[in-house]
PDB file of C-alpha atoms in Angstrom:
ATOM      1  CA  MET A 548     -17.142 -19.503  17.011  1.00  0.00           C
ATOM      2  CA  TYR A 549     -13.902 -19.879  13.866  1.00  0.00           C
ATOM      3  CA  THR A 550     -10.256 -21.178  14.797  1.00  0.00           C
ATOM      4  CA  SER A 551      -7.500 -21.009  12.838  1.00  0.00           C
ATOM      5  CA  ASP A 552      -7.294 -24.602  12.228  1.00  0.00           C
ATOM      6  CA  TYR A 553     -11.280 -24.386  11.050  1.00  0.00           C
ATOM      7  CA  PHE A 554      -9.586 -22.106   8.000  1.00  0.00           C
ATOM      8  CA  ILE A 555      -6.118 -23.529   7.786  1.00  0.00           C
ATOM      9  CA  GLU A 556      -8.115 -27.295   7.134  1.00  0.00           C
ATOM     10  CA  LYS A 557     -11.331 -26.608   5.221  1.00  0.00           C
ATOM     11  CA  LEU A 558      -9.612 -23.240   2.803  1.00  0.00           C
ATOM     12  CA  ASN A 559      -6.256 -26.301   3.044  1.00  0.00           C
ATOM     13  CA  MET A 560      -3.905 -23.867   3.681  1.00  0.00           C
ATOM     14  CA  ILE A 561       0.342 -25.067   4.035  1.00  0.00           C
ATOM     15  CA  SER A 562       2.708 -23.477   5.338  1.00  0.00           C
ATOM     16  CA  HIS A 563       4.387 -20.606   3.480  1.00  0.00           C
ATOM     17  CA  PRO A 564       8.389 -19.749   3.611  1.00  0.00           C
ATOM     18  CA  GLU A 565       7.927 -16.551   4.994  1.00  0.00           C
ATOM     19  CA  GLY A 566       5.785 -17.549   7.519  1.00  0.00           C
ATOM     20  CA  GLY A 567       2.176 -19.081   8.766  1.00  0.00           C
ATOM     21  CA  PHE A 568      -0.186 -20.124   6.089  1.00  0.00           C
ATOM     22  CA  TYR A 569      -1.210 -19.833   2.514  1.00  0.00           C
ATOM     23  CA  LYS A 570      -3.601 -21.052   0.136  1.00  0.00           C
ATOM     24  CA  GLN A 571      -3.189 -19.953  -3.472  1.00  0.00           C
ATOM     25  CA  SER A 572      -6.777 -18.589  -4.235  1.00  0.00           C
ATOM     26  CA  PHE A 573      -7.310 -16.760  -7.552  1.00  0.00           C
ATOM     27  CA  ILE A 574      -5.497 -16.654 -10.771  1.00  0.00           C
ATOM     28  CA  SER A 575      -4.913 -13.975 -13.589  1.00  0.00           C
ATOM     29  CA  GLU A 576      -6.534 -15.918 -17.621  1.00  0.00           C
ATOM     30  CA  ASP A 577      -4.547 -12.137 -18.173  1.00  0.00           C
ATOM     31  CA  ASN A 578      -1.384 -12.358 -19.525  1.00  0.00           C
ATOM     32  CA  ILE A 579       1.086  -9.164 -19.761  1.00  0.00           C
ATOM     33  CA  LEU A 580       4.839  -8.605 -20.747  1.00  0.00           C
ATOM     34  CA  ALA A 581       7.179  -8.986 -17.816  1.00  0.00           C
ATOM     35  CA  ARG A 582       9.337  -6.938 -20.158  1.00  0.00           C
ATOM     36  CA  GLY A 583      10.218  -3.406 -18.216  1.00  0.00           C
ATOM     37  CA  LEU A 584       8.215  -4.617 -14.691  1.00  0.00           C
ATOM     38  CA  ASN A 585      11.471  -4.706 -12.577  1.00  0.00           C
ATOM     39  CA  VAL A 586      11.264  -8.480 -12.721  1.00  0.00           C
ATOM     40  CA  GLU A 587      13.900 -12.001 -14.119  1.00  0.00           C
ATOM     41  CA  SER A 588      11.716 -12.631 -17.073  1.00  0.00           C
ATOM     42  CA  GLU A 589      11.036 -11.608 -21.178  1.00  0.00           C
ATOM     43  CA  GLU A 590       8.476 -13.948 -21.223  1.00  0.00           C
ATOM     44  CA  SER A 591       4.479 -13.760 -20.293  1.00  0.00           C
ATOM     45  CA  LYS A 592       3.653 -12.826 -16.459  1.00  0.00           C
ATOM     46  CA  ASN A 593      -0.312 -13.125 -15.063  1.00  0.00           C
ATOM     47  CA  LEU A 594      -1.653 -10.053 -14.899  1.00  0.00           C
ATOM     48  CA  TRP A 595      -2.515 -11.104 -11.190  1.00  0.00           C
ATOM     49  CA  THR A 596      -2.897 -13.247  -8.340  1.00  0.00           C
ATOM     50  CA  SER A 597      -4.433 -14.003  -4.520  1.00  0.00           C
ATOM     51  CA  ILE A 598      -4.354 -15.432  -2.570  1.00  0.00           C
ATOM     52  CA  TYR A 599      -5.721 -16.422   1.793  1.00  0.00           C
ATOM     53  CA  PHE A 600      -2.824 -16.439   3.831  1.00  0.00           C
ATOM     54  CA  LEU A 601      -3.077 -17.019   8.165  1.00  0.00           C
ATOM     55  CA  LEU A 602      -1.083 -16.376  10.901  1.00  0.00           C
ATOM     56  CA  LYS A 603      -1.327 -17.851  14.523  1.00  0.00           C
ATOM     57  CA  ASP A 604      -1.381 -15.396  17.796  1.00  0.00           C
ATOM     58  CA  GLY A 605       2.112 -15.328  17.781  1.00  0.00           C
ATOM     59  CA  GLU A 606       3.102 -16.028  14.247  1.00  0.00           C
ATOM     60  CA  VAL A 607       5.049 -13.916  11.653  1.00  0.00           C
ATOM     61  CA  SER A 608       5.413 -13.206   7.900  1.00  0.00           C
ATOM     62  CA  ASN A 609       8.985 -12.666   8.325  1.00  0.00           C
ATOM     63  CA  PHE A 610      11.228 -10.153   6.227  1.00  0.00           C
ATOM     64  CA  HIS A 611      10.606 -10.092   2.475  1.00  0.00           C
ATOM     65  CA  ARG A 612      10.974  -8.202  -0.760  1.00  0.00           C
ATOM     66  CA  LEU A 613       8.864  -8.494  -4.047  1.00  0.00           C
ATOM     67  CA  LYS A 614       9.308  -7.168  -7.718  1.00  0.00           C
ATOM     68  CA  SER A 615       5.162  -7.113  -7.973  1.00  0.00           C
ATOM     69  CA  ASP A 616       3.173  -4.717  -5.178  1.00  0.00           C
ATOM     70  CA  GLU A 617       0.523  -6.605  -3.732  1.00  0.00           C
ATOM     71  CA  MET A 618      -2.777  -5.843  -1.791  1.00  0.00           C
ATOM     72  CA  TRP A 619      -3.666  -7.284   1.330  1.00  0.00           C
ATOM     73  CA  TYR A 620      -7.220  -6.868   1.995  1.00  0.00           C
ATOM     74  CA  TYR A 621      -8.970  -8.346   5.748  1.00  0.00           C
ATOM     75  CA  HIS A 622     -11.272 -11.156   5.757  1.00  0.00           C
ATOM     76  CA  SER A 623     -11.665 -12.138   9.432  1.00  0.00           C
ATOM     77  CA  GLY A 624     -10.173 -12.525  12.691  1.00  0.00           C
ATOM     78  CA  SER A 625      -7.480 -11.002  14.598  1.00  0.00           C
ATOM     79  CA  SER A 626      -6.277  -7.392  13.064  1.00  0.00           C
ATOM     80  CA  LEU A 627      -2.535  -7.598  11.703  1.00  0.00           C
ATOM     81  CA  THR A 628       0.193  -5.811  11.512  1.00  0.00           C
ATOM     82  CA  ILE A 629       1.735  -5.236   9.411  1.00  0.00           C
ATOM     83  CA  TYR A 630       5.555  -3.519   8.605  1.00  0.00           C
ATOM     84  CA  MET A 631       7.708  -2.138   5.747  1.00  0.00           C
ATOM     85  CA  ILE A 632      11.208  -0.760   5.297  1.00  0.00           C
ATOM     86  CA  THR A 633      10.729   1.656   2.210  1.00  0.00           C
ATOM     87  CA  PRO A 634      14.084   1.723  -0.259  1.00  0.00           C
ATOM     88  CA  GLU A 635      14.630   5.109   1.690  1.00  0.00           C
ATOM     89  CA  GLY A 636      15.234   3.245   4.391  1.00  0.00           C
ATOM     90  CA  LYS A 637      12.121   4.711   6.385  1.00  0.00           C
ATOM     91  CA  LEU A 638      10.627   2.348   8.487  1.00  0.00           C
ATOM     92  CA  ILE A 639       6.240   2.354   8.218  1.00  0.00           C
ATOM     93  CA  THR A 640       4.165   0.849  10.314  1.00  0.00           C
ATOM     94  CA  GLU A 641       0.051  -0.058   9.444  1.00  0.00           C
ATOM     95  CA  GLU A 642      -2.575  -1.939  11.286  1.00  0.00           C
ATOM     96  CA  LEU A 643      -4.504  -4.934   9.091  1.00  0.00           C
ATOM     97  CA  GLY A 644      -8.331  -4.860   9.990  1.00  0.00           C
ATOM     98  CA  LEU A 645     -12.133  -3.475  10.630  1.00  0.00           C
ATOM     99  CA  ASN A 646     -11.240  -0.993  14.053  1.00  0.00           C
ATOM    100  CA  ILE A 647     -10.921   2.248  11.731  1.00  0.00           C
ATOM    101  CA  GLU A 648     -11.379   4.414  15.247  1.00  0.00           C
ATOM    102  CA  LYS A 649      -7.837   2.895  16.619  1.00  0.00           C
ATOM    103  CA  GLY A 650      -6.690   3.348  12.516  1.00  0.00           C
ATOM    104  CA  GLU A 651      -7.148  -0.320  11.444  1.00  0.00           C
ATOM    105  CA  LYS A 652      -7.267  -0.685   7.432  1.00  0.00           C
ATOM    106  CA  PRO A 653      -9.551  -3.098   6.125  1.00  0.00           C
ATOM    107  CA  GLN A 654      -7.021  -2.979   3.248  1.00  0.00           C
ATOM    108  CA  ILE A 655      -2.660  -2.283   2.227  1.00  0.00           C
ATOM    109  CA  LEU A 656      -0.878  -2.044   0.120  1.00  0.00           C
ATOM    110  CA  VAL A 657       3.121  -2.781   0.004  1.00  0.00           C
ATOM    111  CA  PRO A 658       5.102  -1.104  -3.195  1.00  0.00           C
ATOM    112  CA  LYS A 659       6.991  -3.415  -5.420  1.00  0.00           C
ATOM    113  CA  GLY A 660      10.219  -3.154  -3.870  1.00  0.00           C
ATOM    114  CA  TYR A 661       9.379  -2.396  -0.139  1.00  0.00           C
ATOM    115  CA  ILE A 662      11.062  -4.718   2.302  1.00  0.00           C
ATOM    116  CA  PHE A 663       7.422  -5.927   4.034  1.00  0.00           C
ATOM    117  CA  GLY A 664       6.465  -8.843   6.638  1.00  0.00           C
ATOM    118  CA  SER A 665       3.589  -8.872   9.494  1.00  0.00           C
ATOM    119  CA  ALA A 666       3.062 -10.020  12.822  1.00  0.00           C
ATOM    120  CA  MET A 667       0.392 -11.207  15.056  1.00  0.00           C
ATOM    121  CA  ASN A 668       0.471  -9.060  17.675  1.00  0.00           C
ATOM    122  CA  ASN A 669      -3.380  -9.936  19.325  1.00  0.00           C
ATOM    123  CA  GLU A 670      -4.572 -13.333  20.612  1.00  0.00           C
ATOM    124  CA  GLY A 671      -5.928 -15.109  18.385  1.00  0.00           C
ATOM    125  CA  TYR A 672      -5.721 -15.448  14.611  1.00  0.00           C
ATOM    126  CA  ALA A 673      -5.295 -13.004  11.359  1.00  0.00           C
ATOM    127  CA  LEU A 674      -6.883 -14.900   7.877  1.00  0.00           C
ATOM    128  CA  VAL A 675      -6.522 -11.833   5.407  1.00  0.00           C
ATOM    129  CA  GLY A 676      -6.231 -11.982   1.708  1.00  0.00           C
ATOM    130  CA  CYS A 677      -2.827 -11.251  -1.033  1.00  0.00           C
ATOM    131  CA  MET A 678      -3.350 -10.270  -4.423  1.00  0.00           C
ATOM    132  CA  VAL A 679      -0.251  -9.076  -6.120  1.00  0.00           C
ATOM    133  CA  SER A 680       0.256  -7.880  -9.366  1.00  0.00           C
ATOM    134  CA  PRO A 681       1.718  -8.752 -11.509  1.00  0.00           C
ATOM    135  CA  GLY A 682       1.277 -11.499 -10.297  1.00  0.00           C
ATOM    136  CA  PHE A 683       3.238 -13.751  -7.995  1.00  0.00           C
ATOM    137  CA  GLU A 684       5.729 -16.509  -8.956  1.00  0.00           C
ATOM    138  CA  PHE A 685       8.505 -17.668  -6.487  1.00  0.00           C
ATOM    139  CA  LYS A 686      11.490 -16.408  -8.470  1.00  0.00           C
ATOM    140  CA  ASP A 687      10.194 -12.665  -7.677  1.00  0.00           C
ATOM    141  CA  PHE A 688      10.869 -12.654  -4.264  1.00  0.00           C
ATOM    142  CA  GLU A 689      13.301 -12.577  -1.676  1.00  0.00           C
ATOM    143  CA  LEU A 690      13.551 -13.964   2.051  1.00  0.00           C
ATOM    144  CA  PHE A 691      15.522 -11.560   4.382  1.00  0.00           C
ATOM    145  CA  GLU A 692      19.184 -12.751   6.560  1.00  0.00           C
ATOM    146  CA  ARG A 693      19.075 -10.937   9.931  1.00  0.00           C
ATOM    147  CA  ASN A 694      22.039 -10.189   9.543  1.00  0.00           C
ATOM    148  CA  TYR A 695      22.301  -8.585   6.299  1.00  0.00           C
ATOM    149  CA  LEU A 696      19.030  -6.385   7.605  1.00  0.00           C
ATOM    150  CA  LEU A 697      20.834  -5.241  10.763  1.00  0.00           C
ATOM    151  CA  ASP A 698      23.546  -4.544   8.585  1.00  0.00           C
ATOM    152  CA  LYS A 699      21.619  -1.991   6.750  1.00  0.00           C
ATOM    153  CA  TYR A 700      19.227  -0.792   8.817  1.00  0.00           C
ATOM    154  CA  PRO A 701      20.391  -0.770  12.166  1.00  0.00           C
ATOM    155  CA  ASN A 702      18.130   1.864  14.141  1.00  0.00           C
ATOM    156  CA  HIS A 703      15.177  -0.039  12.886  1.00  0.00           C
ATOM    157  CA  LYS A 704      16.956  -3.387  14.889  1.00  0.00           C
ATOM    158  CA  GLU A 705      13.494  -4.259  17.458  1.00  0.00           C
ATOM    159  CA  VAL A 706      12.246  -4.915  13.780  1.00  0.00           C
ATOM    160  CA  ILE A 707      14.215  -6.625  12.103  1.00  0.00           C
ATOM    161  CA  LEU A 708      15.364  -9.069  15.304  1.00  0.00           C
ATOM    162  CA  LYS A 709      11.042 -10.090  15.644  1.00  0.00           C
ATOM    163  CA  LEU A 710      10.200 -10.845  11.841  1.00  0.00           C
ATOM    164  CA  THR A 711      13.444 -12.778  11.209  1.00  0.00           C
ATOM    165  CA  ARG A 712      14.882 -16.024  11.977  1.00  0.00           C
TER     166      ARG A 712
END
């Protein structure tokens, strides 16, 4: 049986600033002009990038926001809960996994501009893939502080406390 430590070691994963572990797996050889993509650059960007991402039992990926869409793919372990706050302030919760009858989905899209994070609400680990298009760059990554989100979205207090430091 696989464990979180197995994947962290075999995939050469490192700690991610938002929580959990990651390893960049693929980068598109194609580029796209950044102009008009709501990003910080006038240069070109990779068309897409992809990572492995892993959370262990009890871990969370803290609330953050990207300037690109991010598609999540389930790979192994327990299901993973993805929490999203839309630009209008609505909280959306999705389960990434394979138990379709229980409402889990093997793929989940997080649209650009959504504030989002994830949590292991089950025992074990979750190994997933995340593809960002246009490609991920840390300069397009915004990690949120607890007090900012509590002031802006007080009705989501419980999940904000869970997914912030």
